[in-house]
């Protein structure tokens, strides 16, 4: 336990608590006096701690692995030093940020007692439901009743995590994107048990941290990871069918489609193991909806240990001075690739709107801020024309007989409505 941890202020948590009609305390927008707890000191946990401390909060961070804590300390110090070197902040400001972060040794019951006066605690441990539930069960018994408990899960049910708590209504999903200090988007996910004022308070907090929050239903993959699946999945199908190789598909989607990075370059950067695991999670948790069917090709790469940049080989080789294969820059072929992938993405965004996963505005914001798409997918569908998107999907469905290409009901309706728009309503 550090000096900071001993001297950090106690229960200066929620500003101006309000009372509901039923007499219970409402969670309202916190201020910088709110003390933040982070359980998990990996890249995400350390990044969230940096974001909170930069916004003026005192932060406690804990991890079961001493090595993770050591790396987190080193990373945070190096980040602040680099910011000073690049004149993004003064030395005084950098030191102040670091002074607000306190490291707690381990996650024993005694260690977690240090979180008792935190008004907002976010968990960022490994993506394992049992592990997360154990953390929440213990925190629920330690923190004060007004405190909010958040999970940074990227794929697990927030409702299932919350079920470990006696007071499940104070649990909310707060999903940052990596790296947390740089990526603006944060998904705020309400479990079916989450109190509306808890979700509102979490949204207000991350907005005060300079982030762009979107409100999302607790559904497999939440919003971004669900809607983005065809960017990878349909590109892999095109590769498997021999229509184009990886470099050609990447060229088409970047040069002609305007995406910042092609799907195969991006999968190699993320790690094929990570990307494949997300695809499997969404597929399994949607009860094997064929839209999200994972790729055997990607599975074989994972089995071979060809995970991408981190192993030196994935869809591409990453040896020193290695040059990527030249794409086939046939613009007709490239246009067909873009149209096919974008039609699938638009359909997925329309389905998300139809299912009430998020509002149209939040879907557009999420895909531009979370995965840097060149434009919102609903607006993109309107630009192409809903009838053209529908025709592309119906053509693919007729050609392959695969229900993965089924158009959403809303897309059919809008396409057949004069001057209908996907982004309206």
Short mmCIF file of C-alpha atoms in Angstrom, two decimals:
data_model
loop_
_atom_site.label_atom_id
_atom_site.label_comp_id
_atom_site.label_asym_id
_atom_site.label_seq_id
_atom_site.Cartn_x
_atom_site.Cartn_y
_atom_site.Cartn_z
CA UNK A 1 0.00 0.00 0.00
CA UNK A 2 1.41 3.40 -0.94
CA UNK A 3 1.50 6.73 0.87
CA UNK A 4 -1.14 8.02 -1.55
CA UNK A 5 -3.47 5.19 -0.68
CA UNK A 6 -3.27 6.04 3.01
CA UNK A 7 -3.84 9.76 2.59
CA UNK A 8 -6.35 9.86 -0.26
CA UNK A 9 -9.63 11.48 0.78
CA UNK A 10 -12.37 9.24 2.05
CA UNK A 11 -16.06 9.27 1.11
CA UNK A 12 -16.15 12.36 -1.12
CA UNK A 13 -18.02 10.36 -3.70
CA UNK A 14 -21.28 11.44 -5.31
CA UNK A 15 -22.05 15.12 -5.51
CA UNK A 16 -25.51 16.21 -4.27
CA UNK A 17 -27.24 12.83 -3.87
CA UNK A 18 -30.90 12.95 -4.90
CA UNK A 19 -33.72 10.82 -3.55
CA UNK A 20 -36.10 8.83 -5.74
CA UNK A 21 -39.81 8.72 -5.07
CA UNK A 22 -39.33 5.33 -3.43
CA UNK A 23 -36.84 6.82 -0.98
CA UNK A 24 -33.68 5.25 -2.36
CA UNK A 25 -30.53 7.20 -3.20
CA UNK A 26 -30.06 8.05 -6.87
CA UNK A 27 -26.62 7.97 -8.45
CA UNK A 28 -25.99 11.31 -10.13
CA UNK A 29 -23.14 12.84 -12.07
CA UNK A 30 -19.87 12.51 -10.11
CA UNK A 31 -17.22 15.25 -9.86
CA UNK A 32 -13.44 15.06 -9.83
CA UNK A 33 -13.69 14.50 -6.04
CA UNK A 34 -15.02 11.03 -6.75
CA UNK A 35 -12.47 8.37 -5.86
CA UNK A 36 -11.98 5.74 -8.59
CA UNK A 37 -11.02 2.10 -8.18
CA UNK A 38 -9.62 -0.09 -10.95
CA UNK A 39 -9.29 -3.87 -10.51
CA UNK A 40 -6.94 -5.24 -13.14
CA UNK A 41 -3.65 -3.59 -14.08
CA UNK A 42 -3.24 -4.84 -17.63
CA UNK A 43 -3.04 -2.50 -20.59
CA UNK A 44 -6.74 -1.63 -20.32
CA UNK A 45 -6.82 -1.19 -16.55
CA UNK A 46 -3.70 0.98 -16.54
CA UNK A 47 -5.13 3.03 -19.41
CA UNK A 48 -8.40 3.64 -17.57
CA UNK A 49 -6.47 4.64 -14.45
CA UNK A 50 -4.51 7.15 -16.54
CA UNK A 51 -7.72 8.62 -17.99
CA UNK A 52 -9.30 9.04 -14.54
CA UNK A 53 -6.16 10.48 -12.94
CA UNK A 54 -5.68 12.90 -15.83
CA UNK A 55 -9.21 14.16 -15.11
CA UNK A 56 -8.24 14.94 -11.52
CA UNK A 57 -9.46 11.83 -9.67
CA UNK A 58 -7.52 9.91 -7.08
CA UNK A 59 -7.27 6.35 -8.35
CA UNK A 60 -6.58 3.02 -6.69
CA UNK A 61 -5.45 0.17 -8.94
CA UNK A 62 -4.98 -3.47 -7.94
CA UNK A 63 -4.05 -6.72 -9.65
CA UNK A 64 -3.48 -10.29 -8.51
CA UNK A 65 -0.22 -10.49 -10.48
CA UNK A 66 2.77 -8.50 -9.13
CA UNK A 67 4.31 -8.48 -12.62
CA UNK A 68 1.20 -6.81 -14.02
CA UNK A 69 1.45 -4.10 -11.37
CA UNK A 70 5.12 -3.58 -12.17
CA UNK A 71 4.37 -3.25 -15.89
CA UNK A 72 1.51 -0.84 -15.20
CA UNK A 73 3.76 1.43 -13.10
CA UNK A 74 6.46 1.39 -15.76
CA UNK A 75 4.00 2.00 -18.61
CA UNK A 76 2.33 4.92 -16.83
CA UNK A 77 5.68 6.54 -16.05
CA UNK A 78 6.91 6.06 -19.62
CA UNK A 79 3.66 7.49 -21.01
CA UNK A 80 3.96 10.61 -18.86
CA UNK A 81 7.64 11.01 -19.77
CA UNK A 82 6.80 10.72 -23.47
CA UNK A 83 4.02 13.29 -23.13
CA UNK A 84 6.45 15.73 -21.52
CA UNK A 85 9.09 15.05 -24.16
CA UNK A 86 6.56 15.72 -26.94
CA UNK A 87 5.30 18.81 -25.07
CA UNK A 88 1.80 17.41 -24.73
CA UNK A 89 1.90 18.22 -21.00
CA UNK A 90 4.24 19.89 -18.53
CA UNK A 91 6.46 17.97 -16.15
CA UNK A 92 4.45 19.36 -13.26
CA UNK A 93 1.19 18.11 -14.76
CA UNK A 94 2.68 14.68 -15.51
CA UNK A 95 3.93 14.33 -11.94
CA UNK A 96 0.52 15.38 -10.63
CA UNK A 97 -1.20 12.68 -12.69
CA UNK A 98 1.19 10.01 -11.40
CA UNK A 99 0.78 11.20 -7.80
CA UNK A 100 -2.96 10.61 -8.00
CA UNK A 101 -2.54 6.91 -8.86
CA UNK A 102 -1.99 4.53 -5.95
CA UNK A 103 -1.09 0.86 -6.35
CA UNK A 104 -2.62 -1.72 -4.01
CA UNK A 105 -0.77 -5.01 -3.61
CA UNK A 106 -2.88 -8.01 -4.64
CA UNK A 107 -6.62 -8.58 -4.60
CA UNK A 108 -6.97 -10.31 -1.25
CA UNK A 109 -9.94 -9.33 0.92
CA UNK A 110 -7.63 -7.07 2.92
CA UNK A 111 -6.35 -5.40 -0.25
CA UNK A 112 -9.80 -4.86 -1.68
CA UNK A 113 -10.85 -3.19 1.58
CA UNK A 114 -8.83 -0.24 0.29
CA UNK A 115 -11.63 0.24 -2.25
CA UNK A 116 -14.27 0.69 0.46
CA UNK A 117 -14.55 4.45 -0.08
CA UNK A 118 -14.37 4.46 -3.86
CA UNK A 119 -17.53 5.83 -5.43
CA UNK A 120 -16.86 4.20 -8.79
CA UNK A 121 -14.98 0.90 -9.25
CA UNK A 122 -14.31 -0.57 -12.68
CA UNK A 123 -13.16 -4.13 -13.24
CA UNK A 124 -10.73 -4.89 -16.07
CA UNK A 125 -9.61 -8.46 -15.36
CA UNK A 126 -9.38 -11.32 -17.89
CA UNK A 127 -12.45 -12.15 -20.01
CA UNK A 128 -13.60 -15.00 -17.79
CA UNK A 129 -17.11 -14.93 -16.32
CA UNK A 130 -16.26 -16.82 -13.13
CA UNK A 131 -13.30 -14.54 -12.40
CA UNK A 132 -15.35 -11.41 -12.97
CA UNK A 133 -18.23 -12.67 -10.84
CA UNK A 134 -15.87 -13.41 -7.95
CA UNK A 135 -14.47 -9.86 -8.14
CA UNK A 136 -17.94 -8.32 -8.17
CA UNK A 137 -19.25 -10.49 -5.36
CA UNK A 138 -16.40 -9.34 -3.14
CA UNK A 139 -16.58 -5.67 -4.16
CA UNK A 140 -20.34 -5.65 -3.59
CA UNK A 141 -19.74 -6.54 0.04
CA UNK A 142 -16.99 -3.93 0.50
CA UNK A 143 -17.93 -0.66 -1.22
CA UNK A 144 -20.61 1.66 0.11
CA UNK A 145 -24.18 1.24 -1.09
CA UNK A 146 -24.11 4.42 -3.22
CA UNK A 147 -21.04 3.28 -5.18
CA UNK A 148 -21.26 2.19 -8.79
CA UNK A 149 -19.62 -1.06 -9.92
CA UNK A 150 -18.63 -1.18 -13.59
CA UNK A 151 -17.22 -3.89 -15.82
CA UNK A 152 -15.02 -3.23 -18.84
CA UNK A 153 -15.96 -6.58 -20.42
CA UNK A 154 -15.87 -6.57 -24.20
CA UNK A 155 -17.85 -9.76 -24.76
CA UNK A 156 -19.47 -11.18 -21.63
CA UNK A 157 -23.03 -10.61 -20.46
CA UNK A 158 -23.19 -7.65 -18.08
CA UNK A 159 -26.38 -9.18 -16.68
CA UNK A 160 -24.53 -12.41 -15.81
CA UNK A 161 -21.71 -10.45 -14.12
CA UNK A 162 -24.20 -8.33 -12.16
CA UNK A 163 -26.01 -11.45 -10.95
CA UNK A 164 -23.08 -12.11 -8.59
CA UNK A 165 -24.03 -9.01 -6.57
CA UNK A 166 -26.76 -8.67 -3.98
CA UNK A 167 -27.42 -5.21 -5.40
CA UNK A 168 -27.28 -5.92 -9.14
CA UNK A 169 -28.93 -2.59 -9.94
CA UNK A 170 -25.67 -0.70 -9.37
CA UNK A 171 -23.69 -2.73 -11.94
CA UNK A 172 -23.16 -1.29 -15.43
CA UNK A 173 -20.95 -2.07 -18.41
CA UNK A 174 -18.40 0.63 -19.25
CA UNK A 175 -16.49 -0.69 -22.26
CA UNK A 176 -13.41 1.31 -23.25
CA UNK A 177 -11.52 0.62 -26.46
CA UNK A 178 -7.79 0.00 -26.51
CA UNK A 179 -5.73 2.10 -25.91
CA UNK A 180 -8.12 3.73 -23.43
CA UNK A 181 -6.28 7.10 -23.20
CA UNK A 182 -6.44 7.57 -27.00
CA UNK A 183 -9.67 5.95 -28.18
CA UNK A 184 -12.62 8.32 -27.69
CA UNK A 185 -15.50 5.82 -27.71
CA UNK A 186 -16.94 4.20 -24.56
CA UNK A 187 -19.95 1.85 -24.67
CA UNK A 188 -22.29 2.21 -21.68
CA UNK A 189 -24.14 -1.10 -21.36
CA UNK A 190 -27.16 -1.53 -19.14
CA UNK A 191 -27.87 -5.03 -17.86
CA UNK A 192 -31.57 -5.82 -17.49
CA UNK A 193 -31.00 -5.21 -13.78
CA UNK A 194 -29.11 -1.88 -14.09
CA UNK A 195 -30.86 1.12 -12.53
CA UNK A 196 -31.36 3.91 -15.11
CA UNK A 197 -29.67 6.49 -12.86
CA UNK A 198 -26.59 4.26 -12.59
CA UNK A 199 -26.22 4.12 -16.38
CA UNK A 200 -26.81 7.89 -16.57
CA UNK A 201 -24.14 8.54 -13.94
CA UNK A 202 -21.61 6.30 -15.71
CA UNK A 203 -22.32 8.08 -18.99
CA UNK A 204 -21.89 11.50 -17.36
CA UNK A 205 -18.62 10.41 -15.74
CA UNK A 206 -16.94 9.19 -18.93
CA UNK A 207 -18.18 12.25 -20.78
CA UNK A 208 -16.53 14.41 -18.09
CA UNK A 209 -13.34 12.46 -18.84
CA UNK A 210 -13.52 13.74 -22.43
CA UNK A 211 -14.80 10.49 -23.90
CA UNK A 212 -17.67 9.95 -26.33
CA UNK A 213 -20.18 7.59 -24.68
CA UNK A 214 -22.91 5.65 -26.46
CA UNK A 215 -25.76 3.79 -24.76
CA UNK A 216 -26.00 0.12 -25.71
CA UNK A 217 -28.24 -2.84 -24.91
CA UNK A 218 -26.68 -5.86 -23.18
CA UNK A 219 -26.42 -8.08 -26.24
CA UNK A 220 -23.65 -10.36 -27.60
CA UNK A 221 -20.77 -8.20 -28.85
CA UNK A 222 -22.60 -5.08 -27.61
CA UNK A 223 -22.55 -2.60 -30.51
CA UNK A 224 -19.15 -2.16 -32.18
CA UNK A 225 -17.93 -5.76 -31.96
CA UNK A 226 -21.28 -7.01 -33.22
CA UNK A 227 -21.81 -4.58 -36.11
CA UNK A 228 -18.17 -4.86 -37.25
CA UNK A 229 -18.19 -8.66 -37.66
CA UNK A 230 -18.90 -8.59 -41.44
CA UNK A 231 -15.83 -6.43 -42.06
CA UNK A 232 -13.78 -9.48 -41.09
CA UNK A 233 -16.19 -12.33 -41.83
CA UNK A 234 -17.25 -11.30 -45.33
CA UNK A 235 -13.66 -10.46 -46.29
CA UNK A 236 -12.63 -13.95 -45.20
CA UNK A 237 -15.45 -15.44 -47.29
CA UNK A 238 -14.22 -13.53 -50.36
CA UNK A 239 -10.70 -14.86 -49.67
CA UNK A 240 -11.97 -18.45 -49.21
CA UNK A 241 -13.92 -18.29 -52.47
CA UNK A 242 -10.75 -17.33 -54.35
CA UNK A 243 -12.30 -14.09 -55.61
CA UNK A 244 -9.32 -12.08 -54.35
CA UNK A 245 -6.30 -12.48 -52.09
CA UNK A 246 -5.79 -10.68 -48.77
CA UNK A 247 -3.72 -7.84 -50.21
CA UNK A 248 -6.30 -7.14 -52.93
CA UNK A 249 -9.17 -7.11 -50.45
CA UNK A 250 -7.19 -4.79 -48.16
CA UNK A 251 -6.39 -2.52 -51.13
CA UNK A 252 -10.03 -2.38 -52.24
CA UNK A 253 -11.43 -1.53 -48.82
CA UNK A 254 -8.82 1.14 -48.08
CA UNK A 255 -8.23 2.76 -51.48
CA UNK A 256 -11.76 2.46 -52.84
CA UNK A 257 -13.79 2.01 -49.66
CA UNK A 258 -12.05 4.65 -47.57
CA UNK A 259 -11.43 2.42 -44.55
CA UNK A 260 -8.34 3.41 -42.61
CA UNK A 261 -7.00 -0.16 -42.52
CA UNK A 262 -7.85 -3.30 -44.47
CA UNK A 263 -9.43 -6.27 -42.64
CA UNK A 264 -6.44 -8.61 -42.96
CA UNK A 265 -3.91 -5.99 -41.86
CA UNK A 266 -6.23 -5.14 -38.98
CA UNK A 267 -6.75 -8.78 -37.91
CA UNK A 268 -2.98 -9.27 -37.93
CA UNK A 269 -2.58 -6.16 -35.79
CA UNK A 270 -5.32 -7.11 -33.30
CA UNK A 271 -4.13 -10.72 -33.20
CA UNK A 272 -5.97 -13.52 -34.97
CA UNK A 273 -6.47 -15.29 -31.66
CA UNK A 274 -8.25 -12.26 -30.20
CA UNK A 275 -10.31 -11.53 -33.31
CA UNK A 276 -11.30 -15.18 -33.72
CA UNK A 277 -12.32 -15.41 -30.04
CA UNK A 278 -14.64 -12.41 -30.40
CA UNK A 279 -16.22 -13.92 -33.52
CA UNK A 280 -16.75 -17.23 -31.71
CA UNK A 281 -18.23 -15.46 -28.67
CA UNK A 282 -20.76 -13.50 -30.73
CA UNK A 283 -21.65 -16.60 -32.79
CA UNK A 284 -22.16 -18.82 -29.75
CA UNK A 285 -24.08 -16.21 -27.76
CA UNK A 286 -26.46 -15.49 -30.64
CA UNK A 287 -27.24 -19.24 -30.69
CA UNK A 288 -25.26 -19.79 -33.88
CA UNK A 289 -26.78 -17.06 -36.00
CA UNK A 290 -25.14 -17.70 -39.42
CA UNK A 291 -24.43 -13.97 -39.85
CA UNK A 292 -21.66 -14.32 -37.28
CA UNK A 293 -20.27 -17.72 -38.30
CA UNK A 294 -16.49 -17.75 -37.67
CA UNK A 295 -14.00 -18.63 -40.40
CA UNK A 296 -12.23 -21.99 -40.59
CA UNK A 297 -9.37 -20.20 -42.36
CA UNK A 298 -8.85 -17.95 -39.36
CA UNK A 299 -9.17 -20.92 -37.00
CA UNK A 300 -6.34 -22.69 -38.84
CA UNK A 301 -4.10 -19.63 -38.49
CA UNK A 302 -4.78 -19.59 -34.75
CA UNK A 303 -4.06 -23.33 -34.48
CA UNK A 304 -0.77 -22.82 -36.36
CA UNK A 305 0.22 -19.97 -34.06
CA UNK A 306 0.15 -17.51 -36.96
CA UNK A 307 -1.43 -14.77 -34.90
CA UNK A 308 -0.21 -11.77 -36.86
CA UNK A 309 2.31 -9.07 -36.03
CA UNK A 310 3.02 -10.39 -32.53
CA UNK A 311 4.22 -13.76 -33.87
CA UNK A 312 5.75 -12.52 -37.12
CA UNK A 313 3.22 -14.25 -39.33
CA UNK A 314 -0.51 -14.08 -39.96
CA UNK A 315 -2.17 -13.29 -43.27
CA UNK A 316 1.11 -11.53 -44.03
CA UNK A 317 4.75 -12.17 -43.11
CA UNK A 318 6.40 -9.68 -40.76
CA UNK A 319 10.07 -10.53 -41.20
CA UNK A 320 12.58 -7.64 -41.43
CA UNK A 321 12.38 -5.87 -44.80
CA UNK A 322 9.44 -8.09 -45.77
CA UNK A 323 7.26 -6.51 -48.48
CA UNK A 324 3.54 -7.28 -48.67
CA UNK A 325 2.31 -8.98 -51.86
CA UNK A 326 1.12 -6.58 -54.54
CA UNK A 327 -2.65 -6.32 -54.86
CA UNK A 328 -4.63 -6.73 -58.05
CA UNK A 329 -5.69 -3.13 -58.55
CA UNK A 330 -8.59 -3.94 -60.85
CA UNK A 331 -11.09 -1.24 -59.90
CA UNK A 332 -14.10 -3.26 -61.11
CA UNK A 333 -13.13 -6.19 -58.88
CA UNK A 334 -12.30 -3.79 -56.06
CA UNK A 335 -15.67 -2.09 -56.38
CA UNK A 336 -17.46 -5.44 -56.14
CA UNK A 337 -15.52 -6.30 -52.98
CA UNK A 338 -16.38 -2.95 -51.37
CA UNK A 339 -20.05 -3.21 -52.32
CA UNK A 340 -20.35 -6.71 -50.87
CA UNK A 341 -18.64 -5.93 -47.57
CA UNK A 342 -20.36 -2.56 -47.11
CA UNK A 343 -23.79 -4.08 -47.85
CA UNK A 344 -23.22 -6.61 -45.06
CA UNK A 345 -22.06 -3.89 -42.67
CA UNK A 346 -25.03 -1.67 -43.46
CA UNK A 347 -27.41 -4.60 -42.94
CA UNK A 348 -25.84 -5.31 -39.56
CA UNK A 349 -26.19 -1.66 -38.50
CA UNK A 350 -29.83 -1.64 -39.62
CA UNK A 351 -30.45 -4.83 -37.63
CA UNK A 352 -28.89 -3.22 -34.54
CA UNK A 353 -31.29 -0.30 -34.90
CA UNK A 354 -34.23 -2.63 -35.53
CA UNK A 355 -33.43 -4.70 -32.41
CA UNK A 356 -33.08 -1.62 -30.21
CA UNK A 357 -29.41 -2.29 -29.46
CA UNK A 358 -28.68 1.44 -29.81
CA UNK A 359 -30.15 4.55 -31.34
CA UNK A 360 -29.36 5.48 -34.93
CA UNK A 361 -27.20 8.39 -33.79
CA UNK A 362 -25.24 6.20 -31.37
CA UNK A 363 -24.70 3.50 -34.03
CA UNK A 364 -23.21 6.10 -36.37
CA UNK A 365 -21.03 7.60 -33.64
CA UNK A 366 -19.83 4.19 -32.43
CA UNK A 367 -18.67 2.94 -35.79
CA UNK A 368 -16.84 6.15 -36.65
CA UNK A 369 -15.28 6.71 -33.22
CA UNK A 370 -14.78 3.08 -32.18
CA UNK A 371 -13.38 1.54 -35.37
CA UNK A 372 -12.67 4.66 -37.46
CA UNK A 373 -15.07 3.88 -40.31
CA UNK A 374 -15.05 6.63 -42.95
CA UNK A 375 -18.76 7.37 -42.40
CA UNK A 376 -21.70 6.11 -40.37
CA UNK A 377 -23.11 2.87 -41.78
CA UNK A 378 -26.76 3.98 -41.83
CA UNK A 379 -25.81 7.17 -43.67
CA UNK A 380 -23.63 5.07 -45.99
CA UNK A 381 -26.61 2.87 -46.78
CA UNK A 382 -28.70 5.95 -47.53
CA UNK A 383 -25.93 7.29 -49.78
CA UNK A 384 -25.74 4.04 -51.77
CA UNK A 385 -29.51 3.69 -51.71
CA UNK A 386 -31.36 1.18 -49.50
CA UNK A 387 -32.71 -0.58 -52.61
CA UNK A 388 -29.16 -1.16 -53.93
CA UNK A 389 -28.06 -2.59 -50.56
CA UNK A 390 -31.13 -4.84 -50.51
CA UNK A 391 -30.45 -6.00 -54.08
CA UNK A 392 -26.83 -6.87 -53.21
CA UNK A 393 -27.91 -8.98 -50.23
CA UNK A 394 -30.73 -10.73 -52.09
CA UNK A 395 -28.32 -11.52 -54.95
CA UNK A 396 -25.80 -13.02 -52.51
CA UNK A 397 -28.51 -14.99 -50.71
CA UNK A 398 -29.83 -16.39 -53.99
CA UNK A 399 -26.31 -17.26 -55.19
CA UNK A 400 -25.17 -19.03 -52.03
CA UNK A 401 -28.43 -20.07 -50.37
CA UNK A 402 -26.87 -18.95 -47.07
CA UNK A 403 -29.07 -17.25 -44.44
CA UNK A 404 -26.10 -15.10 -43.41
CA UNK A 405 -27.19 -12.78 -46.24
CA UNK A 406 -30.79 -12.38 -45.09
CA UNK A 407 -31.78 -8.69 -45.22
CA UNK A 408 -33.19 -7.14 -42.07
CA UNK A 409 -36.91 -6.41 -42.03
CA UNK A 410 -36.24 -2.69 -41.63
CA UNK A 411 -33.98 -2.64 -44.69
CA UNK A 412 -36.71 -4.34 -46.77
CA UNK A 413 -39.31 -1.86 -45.57
CA UNK A 414 -37.19 1.24 -46.17
CA UNK A 415 -36.00 0.01 -49.58
CA UNK A 416 -39.62 -0.36 -50.70
CA UNK A 417 -40.74 2.99 -49.28
CA UNK A 418 -40.48 5.99 -51.65
CA UNK A 419 -37.71 8.27 -50.39
CA UNK A 420 -37.22 5.97 -47.38
CA UNK A 421 -34.13 6.53 -45.27
CA UNK A 422 -32.33 4.09 -42.97
CA UNK A 423 -31.18 6.82 -40.57
CA UNK A 424 -34.65 8.25 -39.95
CA UNK A 425 -36.54 7.23 -36.82
#
